[in-house]
Every structure is written in structure tokens, then in C-alpha cells.
Coordinates of C-alpha atoms in Angstrom, one line a residue:
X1 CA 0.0 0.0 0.0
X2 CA 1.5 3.3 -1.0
X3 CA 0.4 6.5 1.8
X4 CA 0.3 9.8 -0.2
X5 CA 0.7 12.8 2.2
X6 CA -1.0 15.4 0.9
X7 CA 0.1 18.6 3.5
X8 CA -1.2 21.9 1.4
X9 CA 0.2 24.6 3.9
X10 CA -2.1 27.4 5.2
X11 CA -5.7 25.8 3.3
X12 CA -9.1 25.9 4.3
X13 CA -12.1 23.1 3.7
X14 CA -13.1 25.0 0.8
X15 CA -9.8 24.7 -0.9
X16 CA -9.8 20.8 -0.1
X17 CA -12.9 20.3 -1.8
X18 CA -12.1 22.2 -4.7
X19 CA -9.0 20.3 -5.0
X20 CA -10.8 16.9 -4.4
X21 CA -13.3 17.9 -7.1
X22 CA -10.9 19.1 -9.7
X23 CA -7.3 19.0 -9.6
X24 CA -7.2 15.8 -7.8
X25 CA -3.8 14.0 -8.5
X26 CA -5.2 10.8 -7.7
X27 CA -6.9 8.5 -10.5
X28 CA -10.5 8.5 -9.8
X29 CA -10.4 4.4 -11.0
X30 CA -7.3 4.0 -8.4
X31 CA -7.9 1.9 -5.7
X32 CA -8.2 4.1 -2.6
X33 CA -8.5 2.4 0.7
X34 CA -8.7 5.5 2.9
X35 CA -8.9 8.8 3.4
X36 CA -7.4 10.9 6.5
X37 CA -9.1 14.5 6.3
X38 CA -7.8 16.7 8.8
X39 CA -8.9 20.6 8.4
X40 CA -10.8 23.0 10.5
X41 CA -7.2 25.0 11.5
X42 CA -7.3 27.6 9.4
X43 CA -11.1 27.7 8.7
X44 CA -11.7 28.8 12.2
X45 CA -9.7 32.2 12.0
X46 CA -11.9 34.8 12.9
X47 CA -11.9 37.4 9.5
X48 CA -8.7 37.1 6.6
X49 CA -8.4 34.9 3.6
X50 CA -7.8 31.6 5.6
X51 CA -11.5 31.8 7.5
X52 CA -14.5 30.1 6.8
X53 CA -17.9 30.5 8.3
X54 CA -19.0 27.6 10.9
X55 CA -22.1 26.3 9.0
X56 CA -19.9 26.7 5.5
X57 CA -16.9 24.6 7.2
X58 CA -20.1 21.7 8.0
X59 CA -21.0 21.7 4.6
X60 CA -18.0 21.4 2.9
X61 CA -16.9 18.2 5.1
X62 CA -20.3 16.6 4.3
X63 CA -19.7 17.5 0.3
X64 CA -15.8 16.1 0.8
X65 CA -17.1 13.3 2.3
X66 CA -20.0 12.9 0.0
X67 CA -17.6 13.4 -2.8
X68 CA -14.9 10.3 -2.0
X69 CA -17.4 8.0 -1.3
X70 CA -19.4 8.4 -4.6
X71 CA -15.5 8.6 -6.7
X72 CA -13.7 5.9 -4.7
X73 CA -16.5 3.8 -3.6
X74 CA -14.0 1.5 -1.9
X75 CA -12.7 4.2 0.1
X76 CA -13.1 4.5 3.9
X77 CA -12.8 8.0 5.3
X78 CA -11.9 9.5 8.7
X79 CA -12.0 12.5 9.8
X80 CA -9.8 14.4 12.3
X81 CA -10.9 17.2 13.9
X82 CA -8.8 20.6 14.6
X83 CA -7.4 21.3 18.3
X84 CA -7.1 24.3 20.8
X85 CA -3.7 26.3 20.7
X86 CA -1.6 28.3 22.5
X87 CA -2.8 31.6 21.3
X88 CA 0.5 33.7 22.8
X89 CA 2.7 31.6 22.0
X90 CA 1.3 31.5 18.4
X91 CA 1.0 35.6 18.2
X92 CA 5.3 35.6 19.6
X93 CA 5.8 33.4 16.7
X94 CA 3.6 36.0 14.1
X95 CA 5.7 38.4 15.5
X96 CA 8.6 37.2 14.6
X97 CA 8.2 36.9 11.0
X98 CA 7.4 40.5 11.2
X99 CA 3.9 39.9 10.9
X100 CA 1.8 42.9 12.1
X101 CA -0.9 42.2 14.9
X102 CA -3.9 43.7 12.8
X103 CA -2.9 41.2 10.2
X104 CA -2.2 38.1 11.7
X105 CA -4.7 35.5 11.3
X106 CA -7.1 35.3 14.6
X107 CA -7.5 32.0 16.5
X108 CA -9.4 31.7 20.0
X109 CA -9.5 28.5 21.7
X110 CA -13.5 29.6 21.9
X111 CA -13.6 29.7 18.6
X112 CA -11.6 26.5 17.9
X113 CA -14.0 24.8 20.0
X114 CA -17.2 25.2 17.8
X115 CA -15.4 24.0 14.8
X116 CA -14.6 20.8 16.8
X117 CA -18.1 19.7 17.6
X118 CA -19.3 20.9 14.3
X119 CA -16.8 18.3 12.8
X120 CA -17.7 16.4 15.3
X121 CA -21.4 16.5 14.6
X122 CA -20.8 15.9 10.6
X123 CA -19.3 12.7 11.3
X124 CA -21.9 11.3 13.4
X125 CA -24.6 12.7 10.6
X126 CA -22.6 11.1 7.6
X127 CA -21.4 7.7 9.7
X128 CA -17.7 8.7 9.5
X129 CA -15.3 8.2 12.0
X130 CA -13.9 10.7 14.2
X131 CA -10.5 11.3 15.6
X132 CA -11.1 14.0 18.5
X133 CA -7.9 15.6 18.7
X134 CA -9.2 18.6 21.0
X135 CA -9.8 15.5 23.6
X136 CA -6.6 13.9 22.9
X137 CA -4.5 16.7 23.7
X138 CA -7.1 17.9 26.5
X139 CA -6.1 14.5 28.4
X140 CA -2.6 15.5 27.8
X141 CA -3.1 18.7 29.7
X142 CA -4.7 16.9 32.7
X143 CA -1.8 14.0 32.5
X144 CA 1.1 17.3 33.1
X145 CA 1.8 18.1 29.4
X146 CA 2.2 21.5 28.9
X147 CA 1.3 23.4 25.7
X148 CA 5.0 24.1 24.3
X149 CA 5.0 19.7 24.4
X150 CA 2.1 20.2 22.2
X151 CA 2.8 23.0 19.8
X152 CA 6.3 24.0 18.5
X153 CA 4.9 27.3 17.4
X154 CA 1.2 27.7 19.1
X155 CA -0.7 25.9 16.1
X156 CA 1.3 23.3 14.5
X157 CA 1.9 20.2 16.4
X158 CA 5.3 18.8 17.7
X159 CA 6.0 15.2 17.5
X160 CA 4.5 14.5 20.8
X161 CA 1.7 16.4 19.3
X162 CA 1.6 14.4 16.6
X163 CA 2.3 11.1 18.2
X164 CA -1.4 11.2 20.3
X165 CA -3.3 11.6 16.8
X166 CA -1.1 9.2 15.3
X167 CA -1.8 6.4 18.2
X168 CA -5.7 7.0 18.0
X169 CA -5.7 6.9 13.7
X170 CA -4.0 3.5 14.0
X171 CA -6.4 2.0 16.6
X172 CA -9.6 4.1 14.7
X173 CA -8.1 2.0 11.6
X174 CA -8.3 -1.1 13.8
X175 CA -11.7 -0.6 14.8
X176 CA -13.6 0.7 11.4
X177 CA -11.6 -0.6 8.1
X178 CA -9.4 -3.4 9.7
X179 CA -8.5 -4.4 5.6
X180 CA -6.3 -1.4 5.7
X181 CA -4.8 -1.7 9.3
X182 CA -0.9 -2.9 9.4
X183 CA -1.7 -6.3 10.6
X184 CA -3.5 -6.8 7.5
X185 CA -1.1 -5.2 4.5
X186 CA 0.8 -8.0 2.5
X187 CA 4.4 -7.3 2.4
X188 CA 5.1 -4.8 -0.8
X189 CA 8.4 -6.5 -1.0
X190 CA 10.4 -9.8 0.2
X191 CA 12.9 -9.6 3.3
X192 CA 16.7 -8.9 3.4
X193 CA 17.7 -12.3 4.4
X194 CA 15.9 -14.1 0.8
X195 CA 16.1 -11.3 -1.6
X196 CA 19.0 -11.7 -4.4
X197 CA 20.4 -14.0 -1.7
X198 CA 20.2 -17.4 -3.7
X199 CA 23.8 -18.0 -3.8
X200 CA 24.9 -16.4 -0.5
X201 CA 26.3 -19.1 1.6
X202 CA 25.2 -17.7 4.6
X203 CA 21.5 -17.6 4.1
X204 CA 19.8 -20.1 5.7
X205 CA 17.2 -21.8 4.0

């Protein structure tokens, strides 16, 4: 199984589905085992370019998810919702790139919060799975973690950050489209020890 990563920096849930519906750079007769959506981030900025409205963000994750399942039939999809931040941290780190205050892209962890359970609330309408990741990283809180663990730069996530979501897609894999877990992928390719090894005296056969 080959994992595309498809990271496009600083875009909303209206740019997703635009790209899913048109510039695509995935065959739509491929077949695609499952899909990882993750966006919310940036559609929760209050004002700018990046923001999109609550009921808006809803729709577009029902038409994204609307839109794999009638192109890649096959396809599972999960959804994964956006987090809380560290709002000084992240307006220190605008700051630095010489971004002025009035311009900088606004985030409250109020805000953040609405576009979680609306994300939330789509998945449980359309049947999709749901990686809370506002949860995840509040039960890091409570277990001592402190925000800077969480967030190199306020908004993105650091490994640790990462390594919560990462944990609760495998087992959310386990759980809903067990075909695609690791357990069940064939090897792509044969081991070390019995490739091109044929005539090696020290393979043991």
C-alpha cells in the first residue's frame, strides 16, 4: 500500500474540496483504501483569507465526504478534527516573521472549539469516524503536558503532538476498516535475508 501525504500549507475546507473535485492527482479508478481529512485550522480564523464561516466549514466536510465516497466507492474515510492552541505563543511566533498584529490570522480556543463539535457533529450525521484531537491533547493537559509539548509554534503540532493523533488513527483503523490496518497489508516486498540471496552461503534456507 502506497500513503500519499497530501500537506497543502495554510488551506481551508473550501480549498480541499475544490482540489478533491478538480485538480485531484489521484486516479478517480485507483484503488483508494482510505482517506485521513484533517482541516478545520485555518477555517476557524476569525476574519482574513484563511476563514471560513462555521455552518460553511459543515458543509463542505459533508460535500468532501460525499464526494470520495461516490469517486472511490472503496474508500473508507476518517475524519480528524482541529485542536485548541496556545494563542501567545502562536502571536510571539507571528511576531517574529514581522507579521503585524492587525494582520495576523485570529484563533481563539472559543472559537476553535465550535469547529470541533461541528466536525464532530458531521461525522456522526454522515457515519464517518472521528478522531477528536481537542480531547486527545485535553487528556494530555490533565496528564502534566504542557502546551509548548504540544505545539512548537502555538498551532502546529510537535512530535509529541503528533504522536497522540497518530496512536488514535492506528487503533480508529483497527476498529472501522481493519483491511487497511498494518496487521492486514501483505508485504510490498520480500525480506533482506531471501532477496537476491540465492547463492549467498550464509543464508539459511
Amino acid at each position: 500500500m502506497d500513503v500519499l501525504n497530501r500537506g497543502m500549507g495554510g488551506w481551508n475546507s473550501r480549498q480541499l474540496l475544490q482540489y478533491l473535485k478538480s485538480d485531484m492527482d489521484v486516479s478517480k479508478t485507483a484503488d483508494v483504501r482510505l482517506f485521513i481529512i484533517h482541516v478545520g485550522g485555518n477555517d476557524m480564523c476569525i476574519g482574513g483569507l484563511q476563514s471560513v464561516l462555521l455552518p460553511d466549514y459543515a458543509s463542505n466536510l459533508r460535500m468532501i465526504i460525499s464526494h470520495i465516497r461516490n469517486t472511490w466507492y472503496q474508500a473508507s474515510v476518517l475524519l480528524v478534527t482541529p485542536t485548541f492552541l496556545d494563542a501567545e505563543r502562536l502571536k510571539a511566533f507571528d511576531r517574529s516573521l514581522g507579521i503585524p498584529p492587525d494582520l495576523a490570522p485570529l484563533r481563539t480556543d472559543e472559537n476553535a472549539k465550535r469547529y470541533v463539535d461541528a466536525c464532530l457533529l458531521v461525522g456522526k450525521e454522515t457515519d464517518t469516524p472521528v478522531i477528536n484531537v481537542y480531547q486527545l491533547h485535553t487528556e494530555a493537559r490533565e496528564a502534566g503536558h504542557t502546551l509548548k509539548e504540544l505545539f512548537w509554534d502555538g498551532l502546529h503540532y510537535t512530535p509529541f503532538g503528533y504522536s497522540t493523533i497518530n496512536a488514535a488513527i492506528v487503533r480508529a483503523i483497527d476498529a472501522t476498516c481493519p483491511a487497511s490496518s498494518a496487521a492486514a497489508m501483505p508485504a510490498a516486498f520480500p525480506g533482506y535475508s531471501t532477496y537476491a540471496c540465492e547463492n549467498d552461503p550464509r543464508v539459511i534456507t
